[in-house]
Amino acid sequence: MHTASWEIAFENLSLGYGERTILRDITATLPAGKISVILGGSGCGKSTLLKNIIGLHRPQQGKIWVGGKDLFDLPRAEYRRMRRHMGVLFQDGALLGALTLAQNVALPLSEHTSLPKEVIRKAAFDTLAQVGLREFGDYYPNELSGGMRKRAGLARAIIASPSILLCDEPTSGLDPITAAKMDNLLLSMKAHFADMTTVVVSHDMQSVKKIADYVLVLRDGQAVFAGSYQSLATSNDPYLQQFLHRTVEDEEQRRHEEQDPRVHAAIQDWLAS
Amino acid sequence: MAYAPTAFLAALGRPVLEYINTAGAMTLFLLSGIYHIGTSRKIWQRSLQQVYLIGSKSLFLILLIGIFCGMVLGLQGYYTLVQFGSVGMLGSAVSLTLIRELGPVLTAIMLTGRAGSSITAEIGVMRISDQIDALDVMDINSMAYLVSPRIVASLISFPLLTAIFDTIGIIGGYLTGVLMLGINQGAYFFRIQNSVTLVDVTGGFWKSLVFALIVTTVCCFQGYFTHKRRDSVGPAAVGNATTSAVVISCILILVADYILTSFLL
């Protein structure tokens, strides 16, 4: 399989830990220069797939092609060079607690370039401004809300102008307004870095509808759909419909079991005490 | 029944193999940390920060433990030596005990509790919150960023704090022996000057360097691999890793002390 530009392609990808299989025989291509969303329920292997692309997990079988190169077949030095083209937003931002926001954002530049301190600091504050956090540059991560930490994580991911931006659940745990801001940010990133391939792991359907050019749906570690959001929305597949409309099949609904009378009585006693 | 002896041997061998495995992994971890001293950017800047955290912030504790340790030695030494009519040897007893043994060992154990536990907890939290993965993804070598500066800082801090411990301990012995119990001041210091040789001082110095490597390796290793613990996950794993780091460090310090002493004597 060959890919062009900054396409990401999975070829018969399988991964597991011990006897537990997380990903099974995934074959798909995430198009270059677009926002691709990896969608699926909790524990279906979305984040694991993302960590495969970053190279934090090695697949048991199959290949990942990034920019036309087999990621796990590259010599170490070239593999490191390849990874420099990737910016990653981790679930909670993964900002270094000992550094301020500006120092966190500046990290790729301060570690890999010989630019003067003031130039790097200005670049960090400018990038923070892109995510609306310029005035929080001297704050530490623990002084900020979850949404702000995610935006700062996004700033750190984009400061080195990556060719591939990978975001792990950028809107999870955020209120609807902050989540919408994050969606807008991702769209503005796409406008700003026209050739950048963006991969977003999510199960937030509103977000997917707003940002996705391409959707890959996982279920129990297998790819069950790949295509545009429009074709996903018109799919007749019962699982996809459940996902889209937030419903469950009757047989999957758990029956409300009667509470053990002893437990009920104990709780009543405790409440009355 | 036929399988019982094999099962017993397997049960015995498995943990032994695991310990050997861990020991090997720790050794490679240390070697990697030392190697990255040479490759790490801003190594001195980061090491200096760690000298402040490991060394400077532990100074008060070392002074406190050192003075009381010296005072107890002075007291115990006096009442032992007085039975043999040789209280004049108190300076000798206090200084040699401190410089050869108690100084390096107690300083290392105190630093394990004070700085080592904090190193494990900090790196462990970084591991479970994806911060170490984030470093690797940014092509920042996490060993060079986290471990190498701490190795350098420990190699600087441990011998210095040991020297301070020894000095303040000798002053503690002076307080009890000379000021409280009335030993001749001149005799106290003359005996120290007369009995302590350069070999004693360098022996203590070498010990403190070895202890520095042990404490840093064990504490960084436990934090760095918090996510691979089988007994717990998440914050509980950080707690358990910290406990393991302190316990293993203390045991290894005493084992290494015995081995080094047997070579140095």
XYZ file of C-alpha atoms in Angstrom:
538
model
C 0.000 0.000 0.000
C 1.279 3.469 -0.833
C 0.167 6.769 0.511
C 0.794 10.248 -0.767
C 1.495 13.553 0.975
C 0.606 13.328 4.708
C -2.011 10.650 4.344
C -2.197 8.121 7.152
C -3.045 4.590 6.124
C -3.649 1.514 8.265
C -3.054 -1.837 6.640
C -4.464 -4.911 8.396
C -3.583 -3.377 11.745
C -4.033 -5.502 14.872
C -2.964 -4.826 18.429
C -3.583 -6.353 21.823
C -2.214 -6.736 25.319
C -1.696 -10.340 26.388
C -4.774 -12.258 25.364
C -6.903 -9.129 25.034
C -7.278 -7.859 21.477
C -7.801 -4.105 21.203
C -7.635 -3.519 17.439
C -8.486 -6.127 14.787
C -7.436 -6.035 11.198
C -8.055 -2.353 10.560
C -7.557 -1.154 7.005
C -8.372 2.474 6.258
C -6.871 5.663 4.854
C -7.177 9.030 6.587
C -6.922 11.629 3.803
C -4.205 14.287 3.765
C -5.111 17.899 4.494
C -8.494 16.964 5.988
C -9.956 16.522 9.430
C -10.547 12.835 10.070
C -12.464 11.747 13.126
C -12.000 8.330 14.685
C -15.337 7.646 16.269
C -16.504 4.884 18.544
C -17.763 3.951 21.978
C -15.696 3.954 25.134
C -13.014 1.275 25.140
C -13.329 0.453 21.426
C -9.662 1.217 20.728
C -9.790 4.808 19.439
C -7.048 6.201 21.658
C -4.967 3.066 21.129
C -5.158 3.620 17.381
C -4.006 7.204 17.901
C -1.114 6.024 20.062
C -0.183 3.661 17.230
C 0.166 6.596 14.867
C 2.345 8.428 17.397
C 4.402 5.292 17.810
C 3.758 4.840 21.547
C 2.364 1.362 20.854
C 3.649 -1.033 18.223
C 1.053 -3.081 16.362
C 1.186 -6.869 16.632
C 0.339 -7.175 12.959
C -0.103 -4.864 10.014
C 1.398 -1.568 9.030
C 0.864 2.144 9.430
C 1.852 4.296 6.465
C 2.498 7.948 7.192
C 3.431 10.206 4.319
C 4.071 7.144 2.169
C 6.451 5.529 4.651
C 5.932 2.451 6.778
C 6.173 3.975 10.255
C 7.508 0.900 12.029
C 9.929 -0.043 9.303
C 11.843 3.230 9.416
C 15.371 3.440 10.828
C 15.324 5.027 14.285
C 16.736 8.378 13.167
C 14.250 8.695 10.331
C 11.421 7.599 12.599
C 12.317 10.432 14.985
C 12.432 12.875 12.081
C 8.998 11.666 10.988
C 7.583 12.180 14.470
C 8.794 15.789 14.460
C 6.100 16.423 11.851
C 3.406 15.415 14.316
C 1.740 17.603 16.918
C -0.228 15.801 19.599
C -2.954 17.026 21.909
C -3.349 14.497 24.722
C -6.628 13.968 26.541
C -5.909 16.271 29.474
C -3.337 18.367 27.641
C -0.420 16.506 29.294
C 1.238 19.817 30.113
C 4.346 19.611 32.275
C 3.236 20.692 35.741
C 6.571 22.269 36.635
C 6.483 24.684 33.688
C 4.286 27.680 32.986
C 1.912 27.610 30.041
C 4.303 29.663 27.909
C 7.235 27.411 28.831
C 5.143 24.355 27.972
C 4.148 25.762 24.602
C 7.714 26.869 23.906
C 9.156 23.438 24.750
C 9.538 22.112 21.161
C 11.343 25.301 20.154
C 13.487 25.655 23.260
C 14.584 22.023 23.035
C 15.236 21.750 19.326
C 16.306 25.192 18.145
C 18.974 27.702 19.076
C 16.635 30.690 18.835
C 17.139 33.453 21.401
C 14.985 33.182 24.525
C 12.954 36.305 23.752
C 12.110 35.058 20.238
C 10.923 31.724 21.630
C 8.910 33.441 24.365
C 7.225 35.704 21.813
C 6.423 32.709 19.591
C 4.908 30.922 22.590
C 2.730 33.892 23.524
C 1.679 34.367 19.879
C 0.642 30.719 19.675
C -1.193 31.010 22.983
C -3.000 34.012 21.490
C -4.198 31.748 18.656
C -6.009 29.619 21.220
C -7.170 32.620 23.267
C -4.776 32.177 26.176
C -2.210 34.940 25.689
C -2.878 36.473 29.109
C -2.429 33.112 30.847
C 1.101 32.482 29.594
C 2.675 32.853 33.034
C 0.165 30.618 34.796
C 0.922 27.032 35.767
C -1.285 24.238 34.379
C -2.853 23.457 37.770
C -4.125 27.040 37.962
C -6.280 26.559 34.859
C -9.525 24.795 33.973
C -9.610 21.563 31.957
C -10.702 23.401 28.814
C -7.858 25.903 29.120
C -5.350 23.115 29.608
C -6.620 21.426 26.452
C -6.314 24.664 24.494
C -2.791 25.142 25.833
C -2.030 21.557 24.811
C -3.282 22.423 21.339
C -1.020 25.484 21.272
C 1.969 23.291 22.159
C 0.968 20.811 19.448
C 0.876 23.452 16.724
C 3.826 25.685 17.649
C 6.201 23.753 15.390
C 3.739 23.922 12.453
C 3.121 20.177 12.279
C 2.072 18.375 9.102
C -0.089 16.055 11.171
C -2.148 17.131 14.180
C -3.456 14.358 16.408
C -6.061 15.170 19.056
C -7.243 12.700 21.671
C -10.798 13.566 22.709
C -10.379 17.351 22.578
C -13.959 18.055 23.711
C -14.489 15.354 26.331
C -15.344 16.713 29.752
C -15.946 20.222 28.438
C -19.167 22.204 28.720
C -21.030 22.724 25.403
C -19.774 26.292 24.912
C -16.114 25.409 25.596
C -16.501 22.307 23.414
C -17.843 24.473 20.586
C -14.864 26.825 21.044
C -12.529 23.855 20.719
C -14.300 22.771 17.514
C -13.926 26.277 16.119
C -10.265 26.233 17.062
C -9.704 22.995 15.159
C -11.479 24.461 12.145
C -9.392 27.630 12.337
C -6.250 25.468 12.553
C -7.365 23.728 9.379
C -7.807 27.116 7.700
C -4.455 28.352 8.993
C -2.428 25.230 8.120
C -4.073 24.269 4.827
C -2.047 21.099 4.211
C -2.184 19.805 7.748
C -3.746 16.380 8.240
C -5.811 16.403 11.414
C -6.907 13.278 13.232
C -9.378 13.669 16.066
C -10.471 10.901 18.381
C -13.950 11.597 19.661
C -17.348 10.272 20.624
C -18.951 13.702 20.669
C -21.426 13.553 17.761
C -22.053 17.300 17.653
C -18.356 17.907 17.346
C -18.011 15.220 14.667
C -20.834 16.755 12.643
C -19.181 20.158 12.796
C -15.558 19.338 12.029
C -15.306 15.985 10.250
C -14.366 15.684 6.587
C -13.873 11.959 7.021
C -15.102 9.561 9.700
C -13.705 6.192 10.721
C -16.005 4.318 13.090
C -14.619 1.602 15.362
C -16.628 -1.020 17.157
C -14.949 -3.566 19.434
C -11.617 -2.800 17.787
C -12.858 -3.240 14.223
C -13.489 -0.595 11.590
C -17.210 -0.706 10.800
C -17.488 2.466 8.726
C -15.216 4.786 6.800
C -16.442 7.735 4.763
C -17.846 11.237 4.970
C -20.153 12.438 7.729
C -22.969 12.760 5.190
C -22.755 9.089 4.262
C -22.517 8.184 7.950
C -25.677 10.185 8.661
C -27.588 8.375 5.896
C -26.274 4.913 6.732
C -28.842 2.251 7.557
C -26.458 0.336 9.769
C -28.279 -0.173 13.110
C -25.115 0.391 15.209
C -24.312 3.640 13.406
C -27.905 4.778 13.820
C -27.733 4.048 17.534
C -24.555 6.041 17.736
C -25.967 8.960 15.798
C -29.250 9.114 17.671
C -27.934 8.120 21.082
C -30.273 5.159 21.473
C -29.835 1.542 22.537
C -31.533 -1.585 21.301
C -34.263 -2.966 23.560
C -32.370 -6.123 24.388
C -29.329 -4.065 25.378
C -31.314 -2.011 27.866
C -30.607 -3.124 31.351
C -33.623 -4.073 33.397
C -33.988 -2.202 36.634
C -33.332 -4.867 39.179
C -35.189 -4.707 42.443
C -32.874 -3.613 45.218
C -32.018 -6.134 47.907
C -34.381 -5.222 50.813
C -31.473 -5.397 53.275
C -29.512 -2.829 51.239
C -32.647 -0.669 50.927
C -33.271 -0.815 54.686
C -29.620 -0.010 55.482
C -29.657 3.022 53.197
C -32.928 4.236 54.723
C -31.456 3.868 58.225
C -28.350 5.789 57.197
C -30.416 8.570 55.582
C -32.605 8.829 58.674
C -29.646 8.950 61.075
C 1.533 -34.932 43.258
C 4.159 -35.658 40.637
C 4.173 -31.993 39.737
C 4.576 -30.710 43.279
C 8.406 -30.384 43.311
C 8.386 -28.657 39.920
C 5.599 -26.328 41.015
C 7.525 -25.510 44.184
C 10.678 -24.774 42.185
C 8.691 -22.652 39.745
C 7.115 -20.688 42.590
C 10.572 -20.154 44.041
C 12.244 -19.350 40.746
C 9.687 -16.924 39.369
C 10.244 -14.141 41.903
C 14.015 -14.715 41.802
C 13.983 -14.323 38.017
C 11.816 -11.240 38.421
C 14.311 -9.687 40.851
C 17.190 -10.462 38.492
C 15.178 -8.993 35.637
C 14.463 -5.814 37.581
C 18.087 -5.526 38.665
C 19.166 -5.809 35.021
C 16.569 -3.280 33.913
C 17.705 -0.846 36.637
C 21.327 -1.219 35.587
C 20.449 -0.489 31.951
C 18.315 2.431 33.143
C 21.292 3.854 35.053
C 23.626 3.378 32.090
C 21.121 5.071 29.801
C 20.808 7.959 32.276
C 24.594 8.340 32.427
C 24.891 8.135 28.632
C 22.314 10.891 28.177
C 24.290 13.251 30.410
C 26.427 13.724 27.332
C 23.540 14.097 24.902
C 21.178 16.204 27.002
C 20.703 19.867 26.118
C 20.849 22.305 29.006
C 22.088 19.531 31.274
C 23.850 21.936 33.651
C 20.896 24.295 33.880
C 18.550 21.421 34.723
C 21.065 19.792 37.058
C 21.440 23.048 38.962
C 17.670 23.169 39.490
C 17.839 19.628 40.804
C 20.784 20.470 43.080
C 18.495 23.066 44.628
C 15.630 20.564 45.013
C 17.693 17.579 46.141
C 20.541 19.373 47.917
C 19.690 22.849 49.137
C 16.187 21.976 50.265
C 17.531 19.059 52.300
C 20.197 21.115 54.050
C 18.184 21.938 57.165
C 17.208 18.287 57.634
C 20.831 17.182 57.302
C 21.976 19.819 59.795
C 19.312 18.754 62.268
C 19.947 15.024 61.981
C 23.719 15.605 61.908
C 23.879 17.625 65.117
C 21.712 15.201 67.095
C 23.538 12.192 65.687
C 26.850 13.709 66.803
C 25.441 14.570 70.220
C 24.176 11.015 70.763
C 27.516 9.612 69.640
C 29.281 11.949 72.059
C 27.048 10.855 74.900
C 27.207 7.121 74.186
C 30.910 7.284 73.408
C 31.702 9.108 76.650
C 29.882 6.602 78.880
C 31.492 3.682 77.088
C 35.009 5.113 77.044
C 34.860 6.306 80.639
C 34.685 2.654 81.732
C 38.082 2.081 80.161
C 39.513 5.371 81.330
C 39.992 6.592 77.799
C 37.538 9.447 77.390
C 40.259 11.311 75.566
C 39.561 9.069 72.600
C 36.040 10.495 72.223
C 36.992 12.811 69.338
C 38.484 9.870 67.536
C 35.434 7.654 68.077
C 32.919 10.301 67.027
C 34.781 11.463 63.943
C 35.695 8.024 62.600
C 32.165 6.676 63.137
C 30.719 9.648 61.329
C 33.197 9.938 58.479
C 33.458 6.233 57.727
C 29.911 5.045 58.327
C 27.125 7.122 59.731
C 27.716 10.236 57.649
C 27.339 8.648 54.212
C 24.685 6.124 55.265
C 22.421 8.431 57.263
C 22.731 11.232 54.711
C 21.742 8.836 51.923
C 18.812 7.454 53.908
C 17.629 10.962 54.834
C 17.906 12.064 51.198
C 15.976 8.986 50.096
C 13.099 9.969 52.348
C 13.303 13.661 51.620
C 14.270 13.914 47.932
C 14.088 10.377 46.543
C 10.423 9.926 47.412
C 9.633 13.260 45.808
C 11.527 12.267 42.632
C 9.502 9.034 42.357
C 6.193 10.777 42.997
C 6.920 13.558 40.504
C 8.041 11.240 37.697
C 5.229 8.790 38.518
C 2.591 11.515 38.212
C 4.192 12.621 34.958
C 3.928 9.054 33.692
C 0.281 8.472 34.561
C -0.775 11.870 33.198
C 0.873 11.269 29.782
C 3.519 13.975 30.364
C 6.371 11.571 29.636
C 4.621 10.379 26.457
C 4.207 14.045 25.505
C 7.975 14.577 25.906
C 8.752 11.563 23.718
C 6.266 12.698 21.092
C 7.965 16.111 20.985
C 11.217 14.219 20.309
C 12.525 15.259 23.729
C 14.316 12.286 25.209
C 12.592 11.713 28.540
C 15.676 10.030 30.017
C 17.818 13.025 29.131
C 15.165 15.446 30.361
C 14.186 13.742 33.613
C 16.808 11.246 34.729
C 20.234 12.544 33.647
C 19.967 15.928 35.454
C 18.929 14.143 38.640
C 21.933 11.815 38.410
C 24.286 14.784 38.023
C 22.556 16.672 40.837
C 22.769 13.686 43.191
C 26.454 13.154 42.418
C 27.036 16.774 43.435
C 24.634 16.937 46.392
C 25.254 13.653 48.191
C 29.007 14.115 48.880
C 28.523 17.763 49.854
C 25.692 16.998 52.239
C 27.653 14.063 53.651
C 30.583 16.401 54.347
C 28.215 18.836 56.068
C 26.676 15.977 58.070
C 30.123 14.810 59.196
C 31.205 18.318 60.207
C 28.043 19.174 62.078
C 28.094 15.708 63.711
C 31.616 16.335 65.022
C 30.386 19.657 66.409
C 27.493 17.766 68.038
C 29.975 15.407 69.665
C 31.910 18.461 70.851
C 28.766 19.922 72.427
C 28.096 16.856 74.566
C 31.653 15.657 75.094
C 33.426 18.953 75.729
C 30.774 21.458 76.783
C 28.458 19.152 78.736
C 30.681 16.372 80.042
C 33.895 18.303 80.421
C 36.378 16.541 78.165
C 39.378 18.632 77.305
C 38.754 20.616 74.162
C 42.315 20.219 72.919
C 42.224 16.462 73.422
C 38.966 16.188 71.508
C 40.281 17.980 68.436
C 43.791 16.541 68.703
C 42.380 13.003 68.592
C 40.335 13.865 65.520
C 43.368 15.322 63.759
C 45.477 12.388 64.815
C 43.157 9.542 63.861
C 41.295 10.663 60.753
C 43.263 9.935 57.603
C 42.660 10.866 53.998
C 41.650 7.250 53.321
C 38.756 7.609 55.777
C 37.584 10.798 54.090
C 37.867 9.458 50.534
C 36.176 6.208 51.633
C 33.181 8.184 52.863
C 33.261 10.239 49.690
C 33.173 7.141 47.456
C 30.364 5.703 49.507
C 28.288 8.832 49.107
C 28.811 8.747 45.335
C 27.677 5.113 45.137
C 24.667 5.865 47.338
C 23.803 8.823 45.098
C 23.690 6.534 42.066
C 21.639 3.934 43.945
C 19.050 6.385 45.265
C 18.631 8.266 41.977
C 18.416 5.118 39.890
C 15.917 3.360 42.127
C 13.729 6.421 42.643
C 13.711 7.502 38.996
C 13.171 3.898 37.840
C 10.203 3.356 40.137
C 8.588 6.605 38.982
C 9.389 6.123 35.306
C 7.788 2.676 35.213
C 4.839 3.428 37.493
C 2.464 2.455 34.678
C 3.946 -1.048 34.513
C 3.227 -1.919 38.127
C 1.096 -4.992 38.522
C -0.131 -4.288 42.046
C -1.994 -1.074 41.283
C -2.841 1.564 38.701
C -3.239 5.352 38.635
C -2.600 7.396 41.791
C -2.366 4.229 43.910
C 0.501 3.089 41.680
C 2.334 6.361 42.332
C 1.922 5.814 46.085
C 3.138 2.224 45.861
C 6.022 3.198 43.586
C 7.112 5.817 46.130
C 6.997 3.301 48.976
C 8.948 0.752 46.907
C 11.525 3.368 45.957
C 12.209 4.301 49.587
C 12.301 0.702 50.827
C 14.492 -0.609 47.986
C 16.853 2.376 48.221
C 17.325 1.939 51.974
C 18.004 -1.789 51.622
C 20.439 -1.265 48.760
C 22.226 1.516 50.651
C 22.897 -0.812 53.592
C 23.908 -3.732 51.354
C 26.214 -1.506 49.305
C 27.612 -0.022 52.529
C 28.609 -3.470 53.748
C 30.220 -4.391 50.423
C 32.067 -1.086 50.133
C 33.246 -1.213 53.754
C 34.624 -4.699 53.261
C 36.625 -3.421 50.281
C 37.728 -0.168 51.875
C 38.937 -1.594 55.211
